[in-house]
mmCIF file of C-alpha atoms in Angstrom:
data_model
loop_
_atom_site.group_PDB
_atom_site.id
_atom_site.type_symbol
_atom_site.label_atom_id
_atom_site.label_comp_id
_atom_site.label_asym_id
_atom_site.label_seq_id
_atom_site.Cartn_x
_atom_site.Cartn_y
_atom_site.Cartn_z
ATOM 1 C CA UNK A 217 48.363 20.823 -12.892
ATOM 2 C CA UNK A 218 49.722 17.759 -10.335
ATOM 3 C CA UNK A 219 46.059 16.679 -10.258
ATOM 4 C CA UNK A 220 45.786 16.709 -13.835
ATOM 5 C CA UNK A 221 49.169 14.758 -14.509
ATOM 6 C CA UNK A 222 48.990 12.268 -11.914
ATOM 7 C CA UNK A 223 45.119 11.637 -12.693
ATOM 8 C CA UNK A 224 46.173 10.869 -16.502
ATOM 9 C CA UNK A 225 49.661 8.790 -15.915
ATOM 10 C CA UNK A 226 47.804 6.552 -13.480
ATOM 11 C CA UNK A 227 45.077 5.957 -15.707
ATOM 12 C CA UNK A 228 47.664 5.309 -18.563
ATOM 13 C CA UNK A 229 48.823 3.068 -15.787
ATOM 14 C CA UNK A 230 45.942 1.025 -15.090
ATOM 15 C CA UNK A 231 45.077 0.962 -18.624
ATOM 16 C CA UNK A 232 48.339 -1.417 -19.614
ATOM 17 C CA UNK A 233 47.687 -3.284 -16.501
ATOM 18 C CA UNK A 234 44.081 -3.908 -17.862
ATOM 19 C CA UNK A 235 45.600 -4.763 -21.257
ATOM 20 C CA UNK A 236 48.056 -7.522 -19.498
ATOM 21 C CA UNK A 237 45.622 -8.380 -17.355
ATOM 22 C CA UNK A 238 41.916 -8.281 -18.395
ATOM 23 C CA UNK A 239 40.011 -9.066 -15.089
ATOM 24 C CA UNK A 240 37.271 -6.922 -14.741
ATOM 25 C CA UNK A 241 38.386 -5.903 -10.952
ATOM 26 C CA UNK A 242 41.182 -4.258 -12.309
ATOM 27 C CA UNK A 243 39.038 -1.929 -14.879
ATOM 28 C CA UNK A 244 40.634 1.460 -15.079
ATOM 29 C CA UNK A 245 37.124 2.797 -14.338
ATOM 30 C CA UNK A 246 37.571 1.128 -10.604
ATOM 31 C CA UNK A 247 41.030 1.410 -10.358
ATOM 32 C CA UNK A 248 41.832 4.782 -10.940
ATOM 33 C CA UNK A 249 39.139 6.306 -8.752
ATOM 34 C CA UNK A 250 39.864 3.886 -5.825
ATOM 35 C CA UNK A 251 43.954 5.234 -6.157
ATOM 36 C CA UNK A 252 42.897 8.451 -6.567
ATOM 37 C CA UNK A 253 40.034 8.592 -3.436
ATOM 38 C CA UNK A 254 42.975 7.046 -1.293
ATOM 39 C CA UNK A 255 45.478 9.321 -2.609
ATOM 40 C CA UNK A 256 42.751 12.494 -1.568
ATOM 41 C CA UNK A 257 41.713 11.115 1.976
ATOM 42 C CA UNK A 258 45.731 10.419 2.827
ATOM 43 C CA UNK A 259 47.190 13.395 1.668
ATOM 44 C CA UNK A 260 44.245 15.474 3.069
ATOM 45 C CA UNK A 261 43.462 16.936 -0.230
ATOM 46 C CA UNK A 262 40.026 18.581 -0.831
ATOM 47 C CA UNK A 263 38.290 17.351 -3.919
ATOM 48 C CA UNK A 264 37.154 21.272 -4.962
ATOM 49 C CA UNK A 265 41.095 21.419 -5.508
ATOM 50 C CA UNK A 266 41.248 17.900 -7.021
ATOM 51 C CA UNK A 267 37.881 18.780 -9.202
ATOM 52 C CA UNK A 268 38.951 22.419 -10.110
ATOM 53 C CA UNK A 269 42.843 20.809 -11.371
ATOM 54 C CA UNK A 270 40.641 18.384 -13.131
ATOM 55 C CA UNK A 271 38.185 20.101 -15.127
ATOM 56 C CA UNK A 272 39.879 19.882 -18.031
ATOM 57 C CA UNK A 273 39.543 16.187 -18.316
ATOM 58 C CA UNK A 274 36.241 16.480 -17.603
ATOM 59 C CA UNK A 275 35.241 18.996 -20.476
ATOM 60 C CA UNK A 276 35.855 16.343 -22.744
ATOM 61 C CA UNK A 277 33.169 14.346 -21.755
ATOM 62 C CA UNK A 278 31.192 16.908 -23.812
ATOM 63 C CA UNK A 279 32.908 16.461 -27.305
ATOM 64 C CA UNK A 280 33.008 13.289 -26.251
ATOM 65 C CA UNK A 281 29.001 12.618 -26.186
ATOM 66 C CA UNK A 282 28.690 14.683 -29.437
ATOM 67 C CA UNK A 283 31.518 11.948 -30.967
ATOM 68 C CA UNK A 284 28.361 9.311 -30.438
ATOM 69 C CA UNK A 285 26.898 10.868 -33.247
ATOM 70 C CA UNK A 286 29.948 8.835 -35.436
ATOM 71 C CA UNK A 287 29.055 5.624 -35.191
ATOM 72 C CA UNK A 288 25.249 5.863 -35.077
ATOM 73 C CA UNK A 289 25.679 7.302 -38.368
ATOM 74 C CA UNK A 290 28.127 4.511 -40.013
ATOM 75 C CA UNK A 291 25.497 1.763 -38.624
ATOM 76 C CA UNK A 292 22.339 3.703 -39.355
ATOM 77 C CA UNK A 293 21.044 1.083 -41.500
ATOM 78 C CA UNK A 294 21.539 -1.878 -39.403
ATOM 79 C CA UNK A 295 19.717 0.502 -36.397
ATOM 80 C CA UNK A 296 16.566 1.107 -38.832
ATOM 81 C CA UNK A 297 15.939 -2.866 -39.427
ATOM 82 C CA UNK A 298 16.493 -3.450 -35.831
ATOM 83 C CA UNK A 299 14.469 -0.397 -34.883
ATOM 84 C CA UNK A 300 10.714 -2.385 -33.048
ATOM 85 C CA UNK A 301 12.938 -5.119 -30.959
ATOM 86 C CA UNK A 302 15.465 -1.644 -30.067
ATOM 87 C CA UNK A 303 12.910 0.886 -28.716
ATOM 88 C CA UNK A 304 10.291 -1.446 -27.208
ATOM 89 C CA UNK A 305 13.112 -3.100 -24.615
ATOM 90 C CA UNK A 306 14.732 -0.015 -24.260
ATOM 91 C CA UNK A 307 11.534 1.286 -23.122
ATOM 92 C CA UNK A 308 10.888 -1.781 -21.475
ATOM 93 C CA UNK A 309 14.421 -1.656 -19.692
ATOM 94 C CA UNK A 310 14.426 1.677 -18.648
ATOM 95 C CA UNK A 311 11.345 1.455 -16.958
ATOM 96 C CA UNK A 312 12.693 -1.298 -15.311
ATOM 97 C CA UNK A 313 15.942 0.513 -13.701
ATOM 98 C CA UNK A 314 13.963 3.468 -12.501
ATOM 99 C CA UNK A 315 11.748 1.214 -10.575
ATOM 100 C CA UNK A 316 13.682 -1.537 -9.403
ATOM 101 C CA UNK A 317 15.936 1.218 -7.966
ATOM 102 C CA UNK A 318 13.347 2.962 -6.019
ATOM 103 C CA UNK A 319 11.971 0.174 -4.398
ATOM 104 C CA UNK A 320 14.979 -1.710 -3.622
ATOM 105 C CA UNK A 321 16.592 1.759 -2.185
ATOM 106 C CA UNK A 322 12.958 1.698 -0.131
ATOM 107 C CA UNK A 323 13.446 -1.341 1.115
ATOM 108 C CA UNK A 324 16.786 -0.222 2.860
ATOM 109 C CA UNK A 325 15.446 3.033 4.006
ATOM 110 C CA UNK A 326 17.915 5.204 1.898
ATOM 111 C CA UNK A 327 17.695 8.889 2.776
ATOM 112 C CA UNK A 328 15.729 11.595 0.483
ATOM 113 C CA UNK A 329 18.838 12.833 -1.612
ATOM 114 C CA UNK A 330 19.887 9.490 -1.789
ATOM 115 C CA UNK A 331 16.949 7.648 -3.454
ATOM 116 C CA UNK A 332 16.465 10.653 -5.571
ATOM 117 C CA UNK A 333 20.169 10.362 -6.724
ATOM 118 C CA UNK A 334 19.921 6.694 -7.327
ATOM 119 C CA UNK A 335 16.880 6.780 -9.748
ATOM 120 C CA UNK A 336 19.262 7.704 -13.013
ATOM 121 C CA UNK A 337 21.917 5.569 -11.978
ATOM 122 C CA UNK A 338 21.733 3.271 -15.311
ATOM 123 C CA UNK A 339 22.530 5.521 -18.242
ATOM 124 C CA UNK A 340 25.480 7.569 -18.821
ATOM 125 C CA UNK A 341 27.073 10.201 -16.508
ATOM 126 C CA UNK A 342 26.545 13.741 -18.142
ATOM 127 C CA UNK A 343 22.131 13.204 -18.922
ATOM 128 C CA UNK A 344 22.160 10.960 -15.359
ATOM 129 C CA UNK A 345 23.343 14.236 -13.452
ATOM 130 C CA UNK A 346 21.038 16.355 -15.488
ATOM 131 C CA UNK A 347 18.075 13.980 -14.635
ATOM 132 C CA UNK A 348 19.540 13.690 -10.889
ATOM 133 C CA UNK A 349 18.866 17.689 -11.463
ATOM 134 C CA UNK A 350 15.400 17.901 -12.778
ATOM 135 C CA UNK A 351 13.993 15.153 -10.182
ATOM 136 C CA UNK A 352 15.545 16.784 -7.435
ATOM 137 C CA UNK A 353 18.474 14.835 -6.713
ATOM 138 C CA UNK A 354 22.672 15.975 -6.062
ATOM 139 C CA UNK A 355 24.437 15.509 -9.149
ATOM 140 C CA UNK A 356 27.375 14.384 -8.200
ATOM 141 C CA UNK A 357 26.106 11.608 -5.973
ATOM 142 C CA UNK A 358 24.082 10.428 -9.159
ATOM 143 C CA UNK A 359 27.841 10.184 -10.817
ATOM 144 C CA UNK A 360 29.328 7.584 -8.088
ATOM 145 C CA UNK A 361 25.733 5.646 -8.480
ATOM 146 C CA UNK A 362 26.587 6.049 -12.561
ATOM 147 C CA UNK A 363 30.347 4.526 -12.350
ATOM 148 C CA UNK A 364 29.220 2.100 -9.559
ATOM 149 C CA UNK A 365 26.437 0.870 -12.108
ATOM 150 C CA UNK A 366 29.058 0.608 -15.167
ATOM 151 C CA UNK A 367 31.705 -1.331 -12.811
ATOM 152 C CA UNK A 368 28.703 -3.726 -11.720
ATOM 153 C CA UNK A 369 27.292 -4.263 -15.177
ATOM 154 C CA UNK A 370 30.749 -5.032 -16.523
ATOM 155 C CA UNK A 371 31.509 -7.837 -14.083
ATOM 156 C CA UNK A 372 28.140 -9.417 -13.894
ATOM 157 C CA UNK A 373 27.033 -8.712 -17.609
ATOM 158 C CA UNK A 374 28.501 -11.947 -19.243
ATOM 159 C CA UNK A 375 27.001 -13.869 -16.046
ATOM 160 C CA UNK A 376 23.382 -12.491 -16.916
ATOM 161 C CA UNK A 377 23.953 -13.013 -20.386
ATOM 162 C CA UNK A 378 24.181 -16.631 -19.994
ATOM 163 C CA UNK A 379 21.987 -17.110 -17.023
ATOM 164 C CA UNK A 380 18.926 -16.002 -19.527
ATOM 165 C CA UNK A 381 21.003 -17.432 -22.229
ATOM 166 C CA UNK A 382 20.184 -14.661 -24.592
ATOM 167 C CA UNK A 383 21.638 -15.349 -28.039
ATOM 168 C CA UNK A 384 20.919 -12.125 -30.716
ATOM 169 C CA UNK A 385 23.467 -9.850 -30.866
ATOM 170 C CA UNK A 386 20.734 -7.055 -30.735
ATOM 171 C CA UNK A 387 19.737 -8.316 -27.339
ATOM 172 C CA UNK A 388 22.977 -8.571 -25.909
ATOM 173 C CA UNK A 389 24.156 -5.477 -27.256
ATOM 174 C CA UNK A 390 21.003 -3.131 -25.897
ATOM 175 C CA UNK A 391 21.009 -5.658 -23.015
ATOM 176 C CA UNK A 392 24.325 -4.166 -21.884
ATOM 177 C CA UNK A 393 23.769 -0.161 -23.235
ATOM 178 C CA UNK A 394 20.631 0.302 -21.520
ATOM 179 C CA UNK A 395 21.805 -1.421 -18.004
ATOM 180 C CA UNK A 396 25.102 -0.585 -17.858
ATOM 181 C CA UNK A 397 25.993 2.640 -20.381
ATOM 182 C CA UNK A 398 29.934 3.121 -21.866
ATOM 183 C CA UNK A 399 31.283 0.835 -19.242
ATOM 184 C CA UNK A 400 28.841 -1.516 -20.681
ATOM 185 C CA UNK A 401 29.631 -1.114 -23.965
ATOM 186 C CA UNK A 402 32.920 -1.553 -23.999
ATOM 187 C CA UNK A 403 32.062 -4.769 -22.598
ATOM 188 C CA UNK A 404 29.787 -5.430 -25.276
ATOM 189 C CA UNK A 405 32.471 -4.949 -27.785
ATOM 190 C CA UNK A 406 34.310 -7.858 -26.719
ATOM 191 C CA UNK A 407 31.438 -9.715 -27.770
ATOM 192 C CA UNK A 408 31.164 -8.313 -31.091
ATOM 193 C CA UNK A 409 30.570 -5.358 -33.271
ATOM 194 C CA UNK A 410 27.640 -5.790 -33.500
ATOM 195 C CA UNK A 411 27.090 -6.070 -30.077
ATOM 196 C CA UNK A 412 28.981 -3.018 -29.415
ATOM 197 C CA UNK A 413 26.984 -0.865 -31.931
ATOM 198 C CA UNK A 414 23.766 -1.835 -30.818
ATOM 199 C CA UNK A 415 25.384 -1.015 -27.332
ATOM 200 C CA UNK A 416 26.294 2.475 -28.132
ATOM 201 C CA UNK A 417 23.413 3.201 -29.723
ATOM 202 C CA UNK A 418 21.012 1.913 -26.897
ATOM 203 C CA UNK A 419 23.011 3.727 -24.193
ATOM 204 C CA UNK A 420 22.442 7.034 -26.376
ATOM 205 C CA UNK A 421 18.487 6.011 -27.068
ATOM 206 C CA UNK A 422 17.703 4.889 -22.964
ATOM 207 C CA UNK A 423 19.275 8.261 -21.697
ATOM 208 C CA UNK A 424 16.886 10.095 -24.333
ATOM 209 C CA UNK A 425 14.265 8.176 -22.466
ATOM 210 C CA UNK A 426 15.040 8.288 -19.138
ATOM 211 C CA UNK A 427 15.548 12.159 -19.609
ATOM 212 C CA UNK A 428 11.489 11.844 -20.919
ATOM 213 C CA UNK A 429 10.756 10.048 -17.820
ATOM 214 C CA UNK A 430 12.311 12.360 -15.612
ATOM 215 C CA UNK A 431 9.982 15.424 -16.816
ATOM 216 C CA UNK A 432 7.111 13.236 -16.761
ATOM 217 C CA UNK A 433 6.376 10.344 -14.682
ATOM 218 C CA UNK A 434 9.142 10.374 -12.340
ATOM 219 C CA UNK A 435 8.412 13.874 -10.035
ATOM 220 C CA UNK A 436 4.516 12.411 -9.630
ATOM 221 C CA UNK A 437 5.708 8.981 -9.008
ATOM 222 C CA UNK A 438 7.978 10.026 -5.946
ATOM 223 C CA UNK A 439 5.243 12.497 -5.125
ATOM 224 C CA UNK A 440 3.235 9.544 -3.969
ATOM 225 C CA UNK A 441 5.794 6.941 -2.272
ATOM 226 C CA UNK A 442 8.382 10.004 -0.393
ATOM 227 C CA UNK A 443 5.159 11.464 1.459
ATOM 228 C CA UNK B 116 53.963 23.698 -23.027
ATOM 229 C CA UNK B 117 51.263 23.583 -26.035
ATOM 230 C CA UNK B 118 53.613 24.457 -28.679
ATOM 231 C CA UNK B 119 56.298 22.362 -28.179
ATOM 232 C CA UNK B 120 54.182 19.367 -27.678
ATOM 233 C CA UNK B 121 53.723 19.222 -31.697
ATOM 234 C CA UNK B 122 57.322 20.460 -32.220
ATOM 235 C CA UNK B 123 58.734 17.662 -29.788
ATOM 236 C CA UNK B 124 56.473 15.461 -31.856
ATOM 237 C CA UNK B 125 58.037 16.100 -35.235
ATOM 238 C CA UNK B 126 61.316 16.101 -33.908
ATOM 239 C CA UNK B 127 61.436 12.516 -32.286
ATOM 240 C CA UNK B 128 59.317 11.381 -35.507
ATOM 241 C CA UNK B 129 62.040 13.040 -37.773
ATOM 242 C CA UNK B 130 59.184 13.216 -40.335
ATOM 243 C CA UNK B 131 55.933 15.004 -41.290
ATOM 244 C CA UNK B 132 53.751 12.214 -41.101
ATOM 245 C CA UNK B 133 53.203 12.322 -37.253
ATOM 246 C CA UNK B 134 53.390 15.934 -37.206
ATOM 247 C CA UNK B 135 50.565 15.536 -39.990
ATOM 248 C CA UNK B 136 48.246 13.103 -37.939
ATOM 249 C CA UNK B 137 48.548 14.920 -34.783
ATOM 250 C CA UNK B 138 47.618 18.399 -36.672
ATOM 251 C CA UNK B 139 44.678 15.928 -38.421
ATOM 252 C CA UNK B 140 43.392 15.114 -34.898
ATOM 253 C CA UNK B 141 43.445 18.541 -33.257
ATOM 254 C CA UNK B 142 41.404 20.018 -36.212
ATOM 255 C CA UNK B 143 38.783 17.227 -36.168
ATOM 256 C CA UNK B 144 38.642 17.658 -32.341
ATOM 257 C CA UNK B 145 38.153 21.213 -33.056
ATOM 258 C CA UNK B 146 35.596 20.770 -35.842
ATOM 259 C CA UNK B 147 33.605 18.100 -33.218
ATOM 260 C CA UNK B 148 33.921 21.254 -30.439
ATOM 261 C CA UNK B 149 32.245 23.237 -32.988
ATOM 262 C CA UNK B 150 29.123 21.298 -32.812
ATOM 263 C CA UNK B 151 29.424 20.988 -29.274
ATOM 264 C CA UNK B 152 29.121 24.488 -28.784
ATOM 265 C CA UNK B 153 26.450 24.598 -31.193
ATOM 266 C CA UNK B 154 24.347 22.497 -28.792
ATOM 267 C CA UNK B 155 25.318 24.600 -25.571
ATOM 268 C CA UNK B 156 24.065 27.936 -27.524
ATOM 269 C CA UNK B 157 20.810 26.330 -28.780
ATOM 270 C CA UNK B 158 20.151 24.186 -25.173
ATOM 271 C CA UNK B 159 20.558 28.169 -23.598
ATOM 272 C CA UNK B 160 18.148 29.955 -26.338
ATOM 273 C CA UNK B 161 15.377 27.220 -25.916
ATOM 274 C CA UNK B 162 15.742 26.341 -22.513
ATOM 275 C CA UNK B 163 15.215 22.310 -23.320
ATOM 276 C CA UNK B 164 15.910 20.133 -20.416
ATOM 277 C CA UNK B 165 18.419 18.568 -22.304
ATOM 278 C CA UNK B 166 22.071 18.758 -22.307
ATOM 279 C CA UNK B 167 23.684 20.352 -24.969
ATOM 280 C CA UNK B 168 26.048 17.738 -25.618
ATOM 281 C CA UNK B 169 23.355 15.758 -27.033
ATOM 282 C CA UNK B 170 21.930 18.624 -28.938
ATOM 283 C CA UNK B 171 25.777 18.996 -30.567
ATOM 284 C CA UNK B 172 25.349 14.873 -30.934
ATOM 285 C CA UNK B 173 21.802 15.384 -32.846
ATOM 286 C CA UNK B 174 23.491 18.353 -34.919
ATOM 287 C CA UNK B 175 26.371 16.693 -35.808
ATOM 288 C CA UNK B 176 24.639 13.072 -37.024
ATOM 289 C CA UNK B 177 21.954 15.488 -39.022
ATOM 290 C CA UNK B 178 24.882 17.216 -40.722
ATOM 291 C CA UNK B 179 26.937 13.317 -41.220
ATOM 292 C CA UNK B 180 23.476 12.210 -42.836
ATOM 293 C CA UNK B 181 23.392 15.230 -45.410
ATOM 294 C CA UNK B 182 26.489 14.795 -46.063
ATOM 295 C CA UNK B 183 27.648 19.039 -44.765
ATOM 296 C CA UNK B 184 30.345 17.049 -43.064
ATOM 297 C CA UNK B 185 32.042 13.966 -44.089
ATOM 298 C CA UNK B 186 32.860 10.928 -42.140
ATOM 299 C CA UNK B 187 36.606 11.368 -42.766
ATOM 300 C CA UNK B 188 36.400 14.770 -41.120
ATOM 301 C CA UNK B 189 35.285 13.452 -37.752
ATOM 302 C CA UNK B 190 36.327 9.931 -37.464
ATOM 303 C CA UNK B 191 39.570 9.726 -36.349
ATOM 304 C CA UNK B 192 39.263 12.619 -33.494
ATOM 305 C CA UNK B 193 36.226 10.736 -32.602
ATOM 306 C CA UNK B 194 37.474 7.381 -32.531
ATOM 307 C CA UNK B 195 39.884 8.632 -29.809
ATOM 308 C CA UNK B 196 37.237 10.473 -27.678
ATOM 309 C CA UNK B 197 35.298 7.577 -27.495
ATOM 310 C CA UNK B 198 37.930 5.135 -26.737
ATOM 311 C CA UNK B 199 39.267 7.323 -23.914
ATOM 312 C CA UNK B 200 35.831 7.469 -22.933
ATOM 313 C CA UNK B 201 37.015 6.232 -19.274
ATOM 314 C CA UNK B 202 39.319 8.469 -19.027
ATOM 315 C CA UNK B 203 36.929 11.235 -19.306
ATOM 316 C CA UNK B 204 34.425 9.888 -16.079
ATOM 317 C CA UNK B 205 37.402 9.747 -13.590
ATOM 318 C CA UNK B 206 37.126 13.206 -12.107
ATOM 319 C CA UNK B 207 33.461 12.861 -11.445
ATOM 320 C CA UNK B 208 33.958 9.362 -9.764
ATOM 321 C CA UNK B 209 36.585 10.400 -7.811
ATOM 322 C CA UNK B 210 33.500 13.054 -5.864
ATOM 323 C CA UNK B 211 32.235 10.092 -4.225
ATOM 324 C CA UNK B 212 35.082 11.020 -1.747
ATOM 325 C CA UNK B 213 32.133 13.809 -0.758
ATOM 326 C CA UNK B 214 29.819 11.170 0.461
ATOM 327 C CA UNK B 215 31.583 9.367 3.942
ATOM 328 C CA UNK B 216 28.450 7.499 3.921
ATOM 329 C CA UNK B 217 29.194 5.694 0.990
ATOM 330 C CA UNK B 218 31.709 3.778 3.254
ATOM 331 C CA UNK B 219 30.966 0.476 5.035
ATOM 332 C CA UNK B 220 27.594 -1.200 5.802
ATOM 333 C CA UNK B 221 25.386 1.421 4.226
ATOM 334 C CA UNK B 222 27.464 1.768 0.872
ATOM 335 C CA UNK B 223 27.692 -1.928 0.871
ATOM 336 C CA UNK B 224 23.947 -2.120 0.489
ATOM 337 C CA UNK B 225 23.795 0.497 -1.802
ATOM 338 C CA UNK B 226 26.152 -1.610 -4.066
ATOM 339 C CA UNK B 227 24.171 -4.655 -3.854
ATOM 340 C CA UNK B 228 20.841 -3.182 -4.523
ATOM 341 C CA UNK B 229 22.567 -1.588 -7.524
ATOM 342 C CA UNK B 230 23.810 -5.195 -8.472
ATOM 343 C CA UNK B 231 20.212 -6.614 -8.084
ATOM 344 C CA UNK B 232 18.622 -3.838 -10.094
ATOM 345 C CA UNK B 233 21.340 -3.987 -13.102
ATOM 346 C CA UNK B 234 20.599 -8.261 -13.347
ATOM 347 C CA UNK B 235 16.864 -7.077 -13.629
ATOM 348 C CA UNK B 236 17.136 -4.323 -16.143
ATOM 349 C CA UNK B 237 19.653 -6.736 -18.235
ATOM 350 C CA UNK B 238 17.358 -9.745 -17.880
ATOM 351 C CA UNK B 239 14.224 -7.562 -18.796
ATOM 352 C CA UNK B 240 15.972 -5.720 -21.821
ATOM 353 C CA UNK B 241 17.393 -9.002 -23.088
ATOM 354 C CA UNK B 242 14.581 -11.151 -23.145
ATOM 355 C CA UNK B 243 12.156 -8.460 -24.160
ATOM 356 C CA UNK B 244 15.188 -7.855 -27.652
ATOM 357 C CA UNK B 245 15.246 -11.596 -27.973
ATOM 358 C CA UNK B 246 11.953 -12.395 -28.097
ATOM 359 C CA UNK B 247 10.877 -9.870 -30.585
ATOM 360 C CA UNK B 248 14.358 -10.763 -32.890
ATOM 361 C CA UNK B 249 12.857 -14.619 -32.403
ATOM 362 C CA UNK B 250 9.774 -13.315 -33.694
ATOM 363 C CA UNK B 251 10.537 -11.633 -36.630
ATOM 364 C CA UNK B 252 13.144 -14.482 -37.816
ATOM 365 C CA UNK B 253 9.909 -16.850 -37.752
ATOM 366 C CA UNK B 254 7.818 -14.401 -39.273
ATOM 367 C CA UNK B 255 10.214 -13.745 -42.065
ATOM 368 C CA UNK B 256 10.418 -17.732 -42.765
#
């Protein structure tokens, strides 16, 4: 019950810090962990205690990713004209992350559970972990590579926007859903609505794939570099 | 604890209107669990590598799009779920206390590779969206 309480007043906390001060260092998603990891290595907590106090906050993630369902349906018809330029860089995109993880985790010699755990790192926490599963990977490592990802893509999104000065809101919107998930798109709503939606929805759509990819291509593809 | 949340509620509020919104909430929450579960039972009977969640996602926009459930049913509960969104993801980024070696040199790479690879997958996904939006404007004039 202290878990629970303290985890939700400090993110109330951080969140009207945020709201005074919008830098994206002091995102609640990096905040809060980095108060509560402290908080766990001073006190000599163990996180099973911290997790088990916890759990109910993390059950919501489930309603939560059913709740996506909302506004795919209210923008459905803006999604169906934008459907070609959607799919094929989300496909395009997601291919992308898988690799460019792998090899760069190669290049530093990561260990086996590691580069298996970083492959899913770019979509959203509760299909990365059951990807991280299916390829062979530790779950909740996947989930630190997940939040690191969303933190990153936050601060450097608006950068990379204007470094390959991309200008449709479609392409900033996936641009940010498909490399960076719900930290992502929040971002992406402070571009736009537009933005956002296409955001949300392209989050949703590269997990689908990326889930694909990890019970096809993935297992034979690590087959052949881990050996 | 759970009962006199709501009763605290309408006290301080000295009306039925918050009472009524907060009662509003719980029920769509409820109704949203519903489908939820709906997509744990299924992902358990068909043993589809897919979370349920996003079976109780799929279920839930089919029944939106037939109009079984209407958009005043769900939004508000939802609107909350997703904006809290965050708030949701702390627990499982606070595990990375599990993983010592995500401290110093070797986590410092692991951050930079994973700052490298999200500029690529942005770049790629952006230009590959722009182009093909570029495209279809011409097309279209």
């Amino acid at each position: 019950m202290i878990y629970l309480i303290a985890t939700i007043l400090i993110y109330i906390m951080s969140k009207r810090i945020y709201k005074q001060y919008p830098k994206a260092y002091l995102t609640p998603l990096l905040v809060v962990p980095v108060v509560l990891v402290t908080a766990l290595i001073v006190l000599d907590i163990p996180f099973q205690n911290y997790e088990k106090g916890t759990s109910v906050i993390s059950y919501f993630l489930g309603p939560a990713t059913v709740a996506f369902a909302i506004p795919i349906y209210k923008h459905f018809e803006l999604i169906k004209k934008f459907m070609v330029e959607i799919l094929s860089s989300i496909v395009a995109g997601s291919v992308v992350a898988v690799l460019s993880s792998f090899f760069l985790g190669y290049i530093i010699h990561l260990s086996g559970s590691f580069m298996t755990s970083i492959i899913p790192r770019s979509i959203t926490t509760p299909i990365a972990m059951e990807v991280s599963k299916t390829i062979g990977g530790v779950p909740a490592l996947t989930a630190a590579f997940v939040v690191a990802t969303g933190i990153i893509g936050s601060i450097v999104g608006p950068h990379v926007i204007r470094l390959f000065s991309l200008t449709s809101p479609v392409a900033r919107g996936v641009s940010f859903g498909v490399a960076a998930h719900g930290a992502g798109t929040s971002k992406a709503f402070e571009f736009g609505d537009q933005e956002g939606t296409f955001s949300s929805l392209s989050m949703i759509i590269a997990a689908g794939v990326t889930l694909v990819w990890g019970n096809t291509w993935i297992p034979h593809f690590q087959h052949l570099f881990i050996q | 604890m759970k009962r006199a949340l709501p009763k605290a509620l309408f006290v301080c509020s000295g009306g039925v209107s918050i009472y009524k919104t907060f009662l509003k909430l719980v029920l769509q929450f409820l109704l949203i669990n519903v489908f939820f579960f709906l997509g744990i039972g299924v992902q358990q009977l068909t043993q589809f590598p897919i979370p349920g969640s996003i079976f109780g996602l799929l279920f839930l926009f089919i029944a939106l799009y037939f109009g079984w459930v209407k958009l005043e049913w769900v939004e508000a509960a939802g609107k909350w779920l997703l904006a809290e969104l965050l708030l949701f993801f702390i627990p499982a980024a606070v595990g990375i206390v599990q993983y010592p070696e995500m401290a110093g040199w070797n986590g410092f790479q692991i951050l930079i590779i994973i700052m490298i690879s999200t500029i690529l997958v942005m770049g790629v996904t952006g230009i590959v969206a722009d182009f093909l939006s570029k495209r279809r404007k011409e097309d279209s004039k």
